[in-house]
mmCIF file of C-alpha atoms in Angstrom:
data_model
loop_
_atom_site.group_PDB
_atom_site.id
_atom_site.type_symbol
_atom_site.label_atom_id
_atom_site.label_comp_id
_atom_site.label_asym_id
_atom_site.label_seq_id
_atom_site.Cartn_x
_atom_site.Cartn_y
_atom_site.Cartn_z
ATOM 1 C CA UNK A 39 100.535 119.825 165.844
ATOM 2 C CA UNK A 40 98.241 122.962 164.706
ATOM 3 C CA UNK A 41 96.976 126.097 166.542
ATOM 4 C CA UNK A 42 93.441 124.628 166.236
ATOM 5 C CA UNK A 43 94.069 121.934 168.760
ATOM 6 C CA UNK A 44 95.195 124.269 171.285
ATOM 7 C CA UNK A 45 92.030 126.679 170.544
ATOM 8 C CA UNK A 46 89.718 123.555 171.065
ATOM 9 C CA UNK A 47 91.354 122.364 174.330
ATOM 10 C CA UNK A 48 91.331 125.837 176.049
ATOM 11 C CA UNK A 49 87.682 126.344 174.827
ATOM 12 C CA UNK A 50 86.698 123.101 176.540
ATOM 13 C CA UNK A 51 88.653 123.866 179.667
ATOM 14 C CA UNK A 52 86.876 126.979 179.971
ATOM 15 C CA UNK A 53 83.483 125.200 179.351
ATOM 16 C CA UNK A 54 82.666 127.206 176.233
ATOM 17 C CA UNK A 55 80.728 126.123 173.153
ATOM 18 C CA UNK A 56 81.712 127.258 169.687
ATOM 19 C CA UNK A 57 78.980 129.700 169.798
ATOM 20 C CA UNK A 58 80.515 131.248 173.029
ATOM 21 C CA UNK A 59 84.050 131.542 171.707
ATOM 22 C CA UNK A 60 82.926 132.645 168.258
ATOM 23 C CA UNK A 61 80.548 135.475 169.489
ATOM 24 C CA UNK A 62 79.452 137.912 166.757
ATOM 25 C CA UNK A 63 82.681 138.345 164.880
ATOM 26 C CA UNK A 64 83.646 134.768 163.868
ATOM 27 C CA UNK A 65 81.350 132.467 162.121
ATOM 28 C CA UNK A 66 81.113 129.037 164.125
ATOM 29 C CA UNK A 67 81.703 127.246 160.743
ATOM 30 C CA UNK A 68 84.841 128.947 160.245
ATOM 31 C CA UNK A 69 85.972 128.375 163.922
ATOM 32 C CA UNK A 70 85.103 124.603 163.665
ATOM 33 C CA UNK A 71 87.425 124.394 160.644
ATOM 34 C CA UNK A 72 90.187 126.167 162.369
ATOM 35 C CA UNK A 73 89.946 123.702 165.345
ATOM 36 C CA UNK A 74 89.988 120.719 163.172
ATOM 37 C CA UNK A 75 92.996 121.892 161.165
ATOM 38 C CA UNK A 76 91.249 122.905 157.907
ATOM 39 C CA UNK A 77 92.017 126.673 158.107
ATOM 40 C CA UNK A 78 94.901 128.670 159.513
ATOM 41 C CA UNK A 79 93.725 131.547 161.525
ATOM 42 C CA UNK A 80 95.009 135.070 160.661
ATOM 43 C CA UNK A 81 96.105 137.413 163.436
ATOM 44 C CA UNK A 82 92.897 139.381 163.649
ATOM 45 C CA UNK A 83 91.043 136.035 164.298
ATOM 46 C CA UNK A 84 93.661 134.916 166.777
ATOM 47 C CA UNK A 85 93.449 138.273 168.691
ATOM 48 C CA UNK A 86 89.599 137.763 168.988
ATOM 49 C CA UNK A 87 90.053 134.314 170.325
ATOM 50 C CA UNK A 88 92.710 135.375 172.833
ATOM 51 C CA UNK A 89 90.659 138.149 174.052
ATOM 52 C CA UNK A 90 87.486 135.837 174.702
ATOM 53 C CA UNK A 91 89.544 133.225 176.489
ATOM 54 C CA UNK A 92 91.390 135.806 178.428
ATOM 55 C CA UNK A 93 94.803 134.602 177.420
ATOM 56 C CA UNK A 94 97.878 136.626 176.259
ATOM 57 C CA UNK A 95 97.480 137.170 172.398
ATOM 58 C CA UNK A 96 101.459 136.219 172.026
ATOM 59 C CA UNK A 97 100.421 132.792 173.281
ATOM 60 C CA UNK A 98 98.464 132.346 169.882
ATOM 61 C CA UNK A 99 100.342 134.832 167.897
ATOM 62 C CA UNK A 100 103.766 132.857 168.087
ATOM 63 C CA UNK A 101 102.167 129.484 167.816
ATOM 64 C CA UNK A 102 104.580 128.333 164.882
ATOM 65 C CA UNK A 103 107.821 129.889 166.199
ATOM 66 C CA UNK A 104 110.124 127.614 168.408
ATOM 67 C CA UNK A 105 112.004 129.350 170.823
ATOM 68 C CA UNK A 106 115.687 127.770 171.205
ATOM 69 C CA UNK A 107 116.143 129.114 174.837
ATOM 70 C CA UNK A 108 112.877 127.302 175.815
ATOM 71 C CA UNK A 109 113.811 124.235 173.887
ATOM 72 C CA UNK A 110 117.112 124.028 176.003
ATOM 73 C CA UNK A 111 115.144 124.162 179.175
ATOM 74 C CA UNK A 112 112.737 121.486 178.151
ATOM 75 C CA UNK A 113 115.554 119.187 177.001
ATOM 76 C CA UNK A 114 117.054 119.521 180.536
ATOM 77 C CA UNK A 115 113.758 118.912 182.119
ATOM 78 C CA UNK A 116 113.567 115.615 180.089
ATOM 79 C CA UNK A 117 117.137 114.447 181.134
ATOM 80 C CA UNK A 118 116.359 115.293 184.820
ATOM 81 C CA UNK A 119 112.826 113.433 184.706
ATOM 82 C CA UNK A 120 114.594 110.434 183.228
ATOM 83 C CA UNK A 121 117.589 110.470 185.196
ATOM 84 C CA UNK A 122 117.363 112.454 188.380
ATOM 85 C CA UNK A 123 113.585 113.276 189.241
ATOM 86 C CA UNK A 124 114.405 115.101 192.470
ATOM 87 C CA UNK A 125 116.083 117.899 190.428
ATOM 88 C CA UNK A 126 113.141 118.530 188.102
ATOM 89 C CA UNK A 127 110.623 120.433 190.336
ATOM 90 C CA UNK A 128 112.328 123.875 189.907
ATOM 91 C CA UNK A 129 112.286 123.699 186.203
ATOM 92 C CA UNK A 130 108.618 122.507 186.334
ATOM 93 C CA UNK A 131 107.656 125.644 188.597
ATOM 94 C CA UNK A 132 109.724 128.071 186.296
ATOM 95 C CA UNK A 133 107.871 126.774 183.201
ATOM 96 C CA UNK A 134 104.495 127.030 185.073
ATOM 97 C CA UNK A 135 105.071 130.446 186.285
ATOM 98 C CA UNK A 136 105.976 131.640 182.607
ATOM 99 C CA UNK A 137 103.520 129.100 180.850
ATOM 100 C CA UNK A 138 101.983 131.516 178.481
ATOM 101 C CA UNK A 139 105.205 133.310 177.551
ATOM 102 C CA UNK A 140 107.462 130.409 177.231
ATOM 103 C CA UNK A 141 105.338 127.850 175.574
ATOM 104 C CA UNK A 142 103.570 129.911 172.703
ATOM 105 C CA UNK A 143 104.896 127.179 170.346
ATOM 106 C CA UNK A 144 102.390 124.529 169.991
ATOM 107 C CA UNK A 145 104.999 121.585 169.730
ATOM 108 C CA UNK A 146 106.925 123.044 172.741
ATOM 109 C CA UNK A 147 103.663 123.060 174.811
ATOM 110 C CA UNK A 148 102.974 119.548 173.927
ATOM 111 C CA UNK A 149 106.444 118.393 174.851
ATOM 112 C CA UNK A 150 106.217 120.273 178.233
ATOM 113 C CA UNK A 151 102.615 118.682 178.851
ATOM 114 C CA UNK A 152 104.050 115.099 178.136
ATOM 115 C CA UNK A 153 107.033 115.822 180.304
ATOM 116 C CA UNK A 154 104.832 117.044 183.079
ATOM 117 C CA UNK A 155 102.732 114.245 182.971
ATOM 118 C CA UNK A 156 105.609 111.859 183.088
ATOM 119 C CA UNK A 157 106.917 113.741 186.088
ATOM 120 C CA UNK A 158 103.806 113.352 187.883
ATOM 121 C CA UNK A 159 103.632 109.648 187.047
ATOM 122 C CA UNK A 160 107.268 109.093 188.474
ATOM 123 C CA UNK A 161 106.255 111.115 191.785
ATOM 124 C CA UNK A 162 103.326 108.814 192.169
ATOM 125 C CA UNK A 163 100.954 111.864 191.746
ATOM 126 C CA UNK A 164 98.403 109.918 189.952
ATOM 127 C CA UNK A 165 95.587 112.345 190.074
ATOM 128 C CA UNK A 166 97.654 115.191 188.675
ATOM 129 C CA UNK A 167 98.923 113.055 186.048
ATOM 130 C CA UNK A 168 95.545 111.988 184.875
ATOM 131 C CA UNK A 169 94.296 115.679 185.001
ATOM 132 C CA UNK A 170 97.080 116.642 182.656
ATOM 133 C CA UNK A 171 96.622 113.713 180.369
ATOM 134 C CA UNK A 172 92.721 113.885 180.114
ATOM 135 C CA UNK A 173 92.688 117.664 179.766
ATOM 136 C CA UNK A 174 95.525 118.505 177.486
ATOM 137 C CA UNK A 175 97.458 115.596 176.122
ATOM 138 C CA UNK A 176 94.517 113.206 174.981
ATOM 139 C CA UNK A 177 92.826 115.994 173.084
ATOM 140 C CA UNK A 178 96.264 117.258 171.605
ATOM 141 C CA UNK A 179 97.359 113.979 170.282
ATOM 142 C CA UNK A 180 96.337 112.774 166.865
ATOM 143 C CA UNK A 181 98.042 109.298 165.894
ATOM 144 C CA UNK A 182 98.366 110.432 162.218
ATOM 145 C CA UNK A 183 99.878 113.765 163.076
ATOM 146 C CA UNK A 184 102.224 112.255 165.588
ATOM 147 C CA UNK A 185 104.222 110.695 162.728
ATOM 148 C CA UNK A 186 105.012 114.212 161.487
ATOM 149 C CA UNK A 187 105.725 115.606 164.808
ATOM 150 C CA UNK A 188 109.387 116.637 165.608
ATOM 151 C CA UNK A 189 111.464 113.764 167.274
ATOM 152 C CA UNK A 190 111.557 115.458 170.763
ATOM 153 C CA UNK A 191 107.807 115.312 170.924
ATOM 154 C CA UNK A 192 107.598 111.711 169.753
ATOM 155 C CA UNK A 193 110.199 110.765 172.390
ATOM 156 C CA UNK A 194 108.469 112.530 175.214
ATOM 157 C CA UNK A 195 105.135 110.882 173.905
ATOM 158 C CA UNK A 196 106.654 107.354 174.040
ATOM 159 C CA UNK A 197 108.262 108.123 177.546
ATOM 160 C CA UNK A 198 105.119 109.400 179.002
ATOM 161 C CA UNK A 199 103.011 106.588 177.614
ATOM 162 C CA UNK A 200 105.793 103.881 178.731
ATOM 163 C CA UNK A 201 105.515 105.212 182.333
ATOM 164 C CA UNK A 202 101.618 105.286 182.169
ATOM 165 C CA UNK A 203 101.296 101.830 181.033
ATOM 166 C CA UNK A 204 103.924 100.642 183.487
ATOM 167 C CA UNK A 205 102.003 101.960 186.224
ATOM 168 C CA UNK A 206 98.915 100.313 184.913
ATOM 169 C CA UNK A 207 100.743 96.982 184.912
ATOM 170 C CA UNK A 208 100.294 96.733 181.096
ATOM 171 C CA UNK A 209 103.872 95.960 180.590
ATOM 172 C CA UNK A 210 103.919 94.713 176.884
ATOM 173 C CA UNK A 211 102.339 98.254 175.916
ATOM 174 C CA UNK A 212 104.942 100.007 178.113
ATOM 175 C CA UNK A 213 107.825 98.167 176.613
ATOM 176 C CA UNK A 214 106.670 98.906 173.133
ATOM 177 C CA UNK A 215 106.572 102.642 173.726
ATOM 178 C CA UNK A 216 110.000 102.400 175.550
ATOM 179 C CA UNK A 217 111.640 100.773 172.364
ATOM 180 C CA UNK A 218 110.232 103.458 170.135
ATOM 181 C CA UNK A 219 112.020 106.255 172.146
ATOM 182 C CA UNK A 220 115.014 107.147 169.847
ATOM 183 C CA UNK A 221 118.378 107.329 171.360
ATOM 184 C CA UNK A 222 119.606 109.704 168.599
ATOM 185 C CA UNK A 223 121.398 112.561 170.248
ATOM 186 C CA UNK A 224 120.676 111.518 173.671
ATOM 187 C CA UNK A 225 123.080 111.709 176.525
ATOM 188 C CA UNK A 226 124.700 108.701 177.915
ATOM 189 C CA UNK A 227 122.937 108.860 181.180
ATOM 190 C CA UNK A 228 119.514 108.854 179.450
ATOM 191 C CA UNK A 229 120.548 105.777 177.195
ATOM 192 C CA UNK A 230 121.491 104.140 180.298
ATOM 193 C CA UNK A 231 118.238 104.651 182.307
ATOM 194 C CA UNK A 232 116.063 103.973 179.337
ATOM 195 C CA UNK A 233 118.091 100.613 178.705
ATOM 196 C CA UNK A 234 117.598 99.612 182.162
ATOM 197 C CA UNK A 235 113.917 100.433 181.830
ATOM 198 C CA UNK A 236 113.654 97.992 178.782
ATOM 199 C CA UNK A 237 115.499 95.329 180.729
ATOM 200 C CA UNK A 238 113.190 95.643 183.609
ATOM 201 C CA UNK A 239 109.859 95.429 181.285
ATOM 202 C CA UNK A 240 111.373 92.527 179.239
ATOM 203 C CA UNK A 241 111.860 90.593 182.508
ATOM 204 C CA UNK A 242 108.154 91.621 183.343
ATOM 205 C CA UNK A 243 106.792 90.070 180.096
ATOM 206 C CA UNK A 244 108.986 86.847 180.500
ATOM 207 C CA UNK A 245 111.567 87.667 177.564
ATOM 208 C CA UNK A 246 114.541 86.932 179.659
ATOM 209 C CA UNK A 247 117.170 86.623 176.960
ATOM 210 C CA UNK A 248 116.301 90.215 176.064
ATOM 211 C CA UNK A 249 116.207 91.313 179.278
ATOM 212 C CA UNK A 250 119.810 90.124 180.196
ATOM 213 C CA UNK A 251 121.076 91.597 176.832
ATOM 214 C CA UNK A 252 119.700 94.991 177.865
ATOM 215 C CA UNK A 253 120.644 94.596 181.372
ATOM 216 C CA UNK A 254 124.353 94.073 180.052
ATOM 217 C CA UNK A 255 123.911 97.141 177.755
ATOM 218 C CA UNK A 256 123.073 99.190 180.788
ATOM 219 C CA UNK A 257 126.020 97.877 182.959
ATOM 220 C CA UNK A 258 128.358 99.162 180.062
ATOM 221 C CA UNK A 259 126.684 102.539 180.084
ATOM 222 C CA UNK A 260 126.931 102.929 184.023
ATOM 223 C CA UNK A 261 130.455 101.580 183.712
ATOM 224 C CA UNK A 262 131.382 104.526 181.501
ATOM 225 C CA UNK A 263 129.587 106.964 183.760
ATOM 226 C CA UNK A 264 131.081 105.680 186.746
ATOM 227 C CA UNK A 265 128.013 105.323 188.669
ATOM 228 C CA UNK A 266 128.613 102.527 191.095
ATOM 229 C CA UNK A 267 125.130 102.634 192.877
ATOM 230 C CA UNK A 268 123.380 102.190 189.510
ATOM 231 C CA UNK A 269 125.730 99.115 188.764
ATOM 232 C CA UNK A 270 124.767 97.362 191.750
ATOM 233 C CA UNK A 271 120.979 98.148 190.690
ATOM 234 C CA UNK A 272 121.416 96.454 187.459
ATOM 235 C CA UNK A 273 123.297 93.521 188.958
ATOM 236 C CA UNK A 274 120.270 93.075 191.175
ATOM 237 C CA UNK A 275 118.036 93.083 188.308
ATOM 238 C CA UNK A 276 120.040 90.367 186.529
ATOM 239 C CA UNK A 277 119.980 88.296 189.613
ATOM 240 C CA UNK A 278 116.236 88.598 189.733
ATOM 241 C CA UNK A 279 116.017 87.719 185.816
ATOM 242 C CA UNK A 280 117.908 84.455 186.449
ATOM 243 C CA UNK A 281 115.718 83.926 189.596
ATOM 244 C CA UNK A 282 112.795 84.000 187.454
ATOM 245 C CA UNK A 283 114.251 81.468 185.251
ATOM 246 C CA UNK A 284 115.078 79.375 188.362
ATOM 247 C CA UNK A 285 118.707 79.486 187.490
ATOM 248 C CA UNK A 286 119.405 79.845 191.116
ATOM 249 C CA UNK A 287 123.344 79.693 190.949
ATOM 250 C CA UNK A 288 123.588 82.473 188.464
ATOM 251 C CA UNK A 289 120.944 84.470 190.279
ATOM 252 C CA UNK A 290 123.199 84.315 193.594
ATOM 253 C CA UNK A 291 126.433 85.162 191.785
ATOM 254 C CA UNK A 292 124.879 88.389 190.374
ATOM 255 C CA UNK A 293 123.097 89.250 193.698
ATOM 256 C CA UNK A 294 126.155 88.910 195.687
ATOM 257 C CA UNK A 295 128.149 91.137 193.226
ATOM 258 C CA UNK A 296 125.089 93.515 193.668
ATOM 259 C CA UNK A 297 125.425 93.209 197.356
ATOM 260 C CA UNK A 298 129.049 93.868 197.554
ATOM 261 C CA UNK A 299 128.768 97.047 195.381
ATOM 262 C CA UNK A 300 125.724 98.248 197.448
ATOM 263 C CA UNK A 301 127.657 97.898 200.696
ATOM 264 C CA UNK A 302 130.548 99.674 199.319
ATOM 265 C CA UNK A 303 128.524 102.560 198.225
ATOM 266 C CA UNK A 304 126.453 102.502 201.502
ATOM 267 C CA UNK A 305 123.194 102.142 199.599
ATOM 268 C CA UNK A 306 121.001 100.454 202.433
ATOM 269 C CA UNK A 307 117.778 100.929 200.575
ATOM 270 C CA UNK A 308 119.058 98.749 197.671
ATOM 271 C CA UNK A 309 120.378 96.293 200.287
ATOM 272 C CA UNK A 310 116.942 95.525 201.408
ATOM 273 C CA UNK A 311 115.944 94.611 197.785
ATOM 274 C CA UNK A 312 119.062 92.472 197.463
ATOM 275 C CA UNK A 313 118.626 90.607 200.851
ATOM 276 C CA UNK A 314 115.028 89.913 199.912
ATOM 277 C CA UNK A 315 115.865 88.678 196.621
ATOM 278 C CA UNK A 316 118.613 86.332 197.959
ATOM 279 C CA UNK A 317 116.104 84.922 200.529
ATOM 280 C CA UNK A 318 113.571 84.270 197.742
ATOM 281 C CA UNK A 319 116.438 82.408 195.832
ATOM 282 C CA UNK A 320 117.285 80.347 198.724
ATOM 283 C CA UNK A 321 113.459 79.635 199.606
ATOM 284 C CA UNK A 322 112.734 78.495 196.095
ATOM 285 C CA UNK A 323 115.832 76.443 195.897
ATOM 286 C CA UNK A 324 114.755 74.674 199.105
ATOM 287 C CA UNK A 325 117.289 76.185 201.524
ATOM 288 C CA UNK A 326 114.788 77.623 203.942
ATOM 289 C CA UNK A 327 117.087 78.206 206.899
ATOM 290 C CA UNK A 328 119.490 80.497 204.775
ATOM 291 C CA UNK A 329 116.292 82.021 203.243
ATOM 292 C CA UNK A 330 115.222 83.104 206.625
ATOM 293 C CA UNK A 331 118.482 84.854 207.433
ATOM 294 C CA UNK A 332 118.418 86.950 204.281
ATOM 295 C CA UNK A 333 114.768 87.626 204.665
ATOM 296 C CA UNK A 334 114.999 88.654 208.338
ATOM 297 C CA UNK A 335 118.072 90.935 207.401
ATOM 298 C CA UNK A 336 115.784 92.564 204.777
ATOM 299 C CA UNK A 337 113.001 93.211 207.212
ATOM 300 C CA UNK A 338 115.421 94.641 209.745
ATOM 301 C CA UNK A 339 116.804 97.028 207.305
ATOM 302 C CA UNK A 340 113.282 98.045 206.086
ATOM 303 C CA UNK A 341 112.257 98.605 209.722
ATOM 304 C CA UNK A 342 115.338 100.755 210.240
ATOM 305 C CA UNK A 343 114.510 102.772 207.269
ATOM 306 C CA UNK A 344 110.695 103.035 208.005
ATOM 307 C CA UNK A 345 109.931 101.268 204.674
ATOM 308 C CA UNK A 346 106.629 99.981 205.914
ATOM 309 C CA UNK A 347 105.081 99.564 202.476
ATOM 310 C CA UNK A 348 107.904 97.490 201.105
ATOM 311 C CA UNK A 349 108.133 95.163 204.007
ATOM 312 C CA UNK A 350 104.842 93.321 202.959
ATOM 313 C CA UNK A 351 106.625 91.456 200.074
ATOM 314 C CA UNK A 352 109.220 90.231 202.461
ATOM 315 C CA UNK A 353 106.649 89.202 204.954
ATOM 316 C CA UNK A 354 105.088 87.063 202.384
ATOM 317 C CA UNK A 355 108.396 85.156 201.580
ATOM 318 C CA UNK A 356 109.365 84.745 205.273
ATOM 319 C CA UNK A 357 106.080 83.515 206.201
ATOM 320 C CA UNK A 358 106.312 80.856 203.553
ATOM 321 C CA UNK A 359 109.884 79.827 204.665
ATOM 322 C CA UNK A 360 108.906 79.579 208.440
ATOM 323 C CA UNK A 361 105.873 77.459 207.352
ATOM 324 C CA UNK A 362 108.054 75.144 205.235
ATOM 325 C CA UNK A 363 110.457 74.784 208.201
ATOM 326 C CA UNK A 364 107.581 73.880 210.515
ATOM 327 C CA UNK A 365 108.270 77.069 212.447
ATOM 328 C CA UNK A 366 104.418 77.641 212.820
ATOM 329 C CA UNK A 367 104.481 79.743 215.958
ATOM 330 C CA UNK A 368 106.916 82.235 214.127
ATOM 331 C CA UNK A 369 104.776 82.020 211.022
ATOM 332 C CA UNK A 370 101.578 82.864 212.953
ATOM 333 C CA UNK A 371 103.168 85.718 214.763
ATOM 334 C CA UNK A 372 104.576 87.233 211.623
ATOM 335 C CA UNK A 373 101.376 86.778 209.834
ATOM 336 C CA UNK A 374 99.541 88.949 212.568
ATOM 337 C CA UNK A 375 102.331 91.612 212.503
ATOM 338 C CA UNK A 376 102.090 91.906 208.760
ATOM 339 C CA UNK A 377 98.349 92.315 208.970
ATOM 340 C CA UNK A 378 98.653 95.182 211.375
ATOM 341 C CA UNK A 379 100.914 97.022 208.756
ATOM 342 C CA UNK A 380 98.678 96.613 205.552
ATOM 343 C CA UNK A 381 99.010 99.676 203.371
ATOM 344 C CA UNK A 382 96.970 98.357 200.555
ATOM 345 C CA UNK A 383 93.916 96.179 200.238
ATOM 346 C CA UNK A 384 95.715 93.756 198.188
ATOM 347 C CA UNK A 385 98.222 93.149 200.685
ATOM 348 C CA UNK A 386 95.619 91.082 202.808
ATOM 349 C CA UNK A 387 95.245 88.637 199.884
ATOM 350 C CA UNK A 388 98.847 88.126 199.261
ATOM 351 C CA UNK A 389 99.500 87.823 203.006
ATOM 352 C CA UNK A 390 96.731 85.128 203.019
ATOM 353 C CA UNK A 391 98.191 83.316 199.979
ATOM 354 C CA UNK A 392 101.446 83.186 201.748
ATOM 355 C CA UNK A 393 99.827 81.730 204.738
ATOM 356 C CA UNK A 394 97.649 78.886 203.125
ATOM 357 C CA UNK A 395 100.267 75.945 203.944
ATOM 358 C CA UNK A 396 99.841 77.117 207.577
ATOM 359 C CA UNK A 397 96.268 75.651 207.636
ATOM 360 C CA UNK A 398 97.184 72.483 206.115
ATOM 361 C CA UNK A 399 100.128 71.897 208.509
ATOM 362 C CA UNK A 400 97.743 72.634 211.457
ATOM 363 C CA UNK A 401 94.960 70.303 209.910
ATOM 364 C CA UNK A 402 92.514 73.184 209.379
ATOM 365 C CA UNK A 403 91.222 72.055 205.994
ATOM 366 C CA UNK A 404 87.927 74.076 206.015
ATOM 367 C CA UNK A 405 90.068 77.171 206.595
ATOM 368 C CA UNK A 406 92.550 76.161 203.854
ATOM 369 C CA UNK A 407 89.693 75.716 201.435
ATOM 370 C CA UNK A 408 88.088 78.841 202.329
ATOM 371 C CA UNK A 409 91.233 81.000 201.942
ATOM 372 C CA UNK A 410 92.055 79.436 198.845
ATOM 373 C CA UNK A 411 88.484 80.511 197.379
ATOM 374 C CA UNK A 412 88.912 83.890 198.876
ATOM 375 C CA UNK A 413 92.335 84.526 197.193
ATOM 376 C CA UNK A 414 90.997 83.141 193.788
ATOM 377 C CA UNK A 415 88.077 85.647 194.083
ATOM 378 C CA UNK A 416 90.371 88.582 194.652
ATOM 379 C CA UNK A 417 92.926 87.648 191.958
ATOM 380 C CA UNK A 418 90.337 86.907 189.227
ATOM 381 C CA UNK A 419 89.515 90.633 189.693
ATOM 382 C CA UNK A 420 92.888 92.081 190.072
ATOM 383 C CA UNK A 421 95.376 93.146 187.472
ATOM 384 C CA UNK A 422 98.078 90.602 188.928
ATOM 385 C CA UNK A 423 96.707 87.361 187.982
ATOM 386 C CA UNK A 424 99.952 85.207 188.246
ATOM 387 C CA UNK A 425 98.892 83.718 191.610
ATOM 388 C CA UNK A 426 96.116 82.034 190.021
ATOM 389 C CA UNK A 427 98.605 79.878 188.171
ATOM 390 C CA UNK A 428 99.234 77.801 191.381
ATOM 391 C CA UNK A 429 95.905 78.709 193.300
ATOM 392 C CA UNK A 430 93.571 76.839 190.891
ATOM 393 C CA UNK A 431 95.776 73.912 190.964
ATOM 394 C CA UNK A 432 95.852 73.849 194.875
ATOM 395 C CA UNK A 433 92.204 74.264 195.092
ATOM 396 C CA UNK A 434 91.697 71.394 192.544
ATOM 397 C CA UNK A 435 93.978 69.019 194.344
ATOM 398 C CA UNK A 436 92.241 69.747 197.578
ATOM 399 C CA UNK A 437 88.781 69.297 196.323
ATOM 400 C CA UNK A 438 89.710 65.888 194.619
ATOM 401 C CA UNK A 439 91.388 64.759 197.867
ATOM 402 C CA UNK A 440 88.319 65.409 199.829
ATOM 403 C CA UNK A 441 86.103 63.880 197.295
ATOM 404 C CA UNK A 442 84.383 66.837 195.596
ATOM 405 C CA UNK A 443 85.296 65.662 192.180
ATOM 406 C CA UNK A 444 82.812 67.840 190.070
ATOM 407 C CA UNK A 445 84.307 70.889 191.652
ATOM 408 C CA UNK A 446 87.750 69.644 191.386
ATOM 409 C CA UNK A 447 87.155 69.159 187.576
ATOM 410 C CA UNK A 448 86.032 72.754 187.384
ATOM 411 C CA UNK A 449 89.104 74.057 189.226
ATOM 412 C CA UNK A 450 91.412 71.685 187.073
ATOM 413 C CA UNK A 451 89.689 73.164 183.909
ATOM 414 C CA UNK A 452 90.233 76.971 185.258
ATOM 415 C CA UNK A 453 94.114 75.896 185.761
ATOM 416 C CA UNK A 454 94.416 74.645 182.391
ATOM 417 C CA UNK A 455 92.691 77.748 180.849
ATOM 418 C CA UNK A 456 94.657 80.068 182.930
ATOM 419 C CA UNK A 457 97.975 78.236 181.915
ATOM 420 C CA UNK A 458 96.896 78.557 178.116
ATOM 421 C CA UNK A 459 96.162 82.199 178.436
ATOM 422 C CA UNK A 460 99.447 82.984 180.361
ATOM 423 C CA UNK A 461 101.405 80.925 177.550
ATOM 424 C CA UNK A 462 99.525 82.926 174.783
ATOM 425 C CA UNK A 463 100.293 86.254 176.339
ATOM 426 C CA UNK A 464 103.967 85.677 177.250
#
């Protein structure tokens, strides 16, 4: 990365034109060539630029000199962001307070900016993450020059982009970046965390064999690190992977192991996930009474821990289990309670999708069709299109059974097209 990128970025941040920065002492043509990397500026030019930008001259003067002590701090920050995010904030604050003194080297500044963006992403501070990315990182990054960047910059780039794409539900792109992160000279804890992330993403894109392989690698790392809580987290993930393949017996084995370890460790938050997942396994395998037991336990634990947002996904599954058992009053009461706790606009539509069978069982076919169409209309615009896999088919079957053959044919066609698209992207 060259000093010209930095000059260009700070000029634009301060809303300056080339003429504003060049003034009477630097030609705009020369400044343009510096910003585009065709010329290396001398100290007199850098001093003039620093003065106009009202930034310390040393921030520009030492742009090519890496500081070993600062590099050590940045490596520590990277490890904390990846493995223990709660401890990262003091280092972020220290680096921000000494920004122009510590980060005079261009590569080390970019390294920090990528880590800071990743930190904001993991802390769900999306506005700050977007600001850092758009104002600094995006104009700094040149794909051609990235190949020549130091390994630590490449790794931070892939980690940052991996998180950003994950949070945009672009799992294939996220997975691609995580796999490009080099494990050379990385600590065991970083290898474990990233291996777990790759397993999660492989599961998300439907590559279950790879997901299981990476999960077992993560288990091996966490066994070596003697981290029982993380081990139970990985066992839970493997259970979910088998659940997604409808290998229910294997799923329950791993989830039971996860439950045992989480109880031994006292991780009640993880237990809410495990009980929920066991409930889904039981519901999908037709054991709805047992499913209700697990899902009700998950809800109780979430209530005790004030995990309001995460209750919604359990409401969905429990509502479906109640309806399947014909416990319609309980299903209706649960649905109404869940609607009062909606945290995100999409929750309404997931709830409605879970409640569809209620309308069929109560003979309200008009509401059933209307609700199907409402859900389809939402998920066609939403990033998560998976519910469309069965919604189109349910609507098509309902329209056919009620003699609306033309519209039924259109819905069957949408279902076929959706299935083909899903197969093509898997």
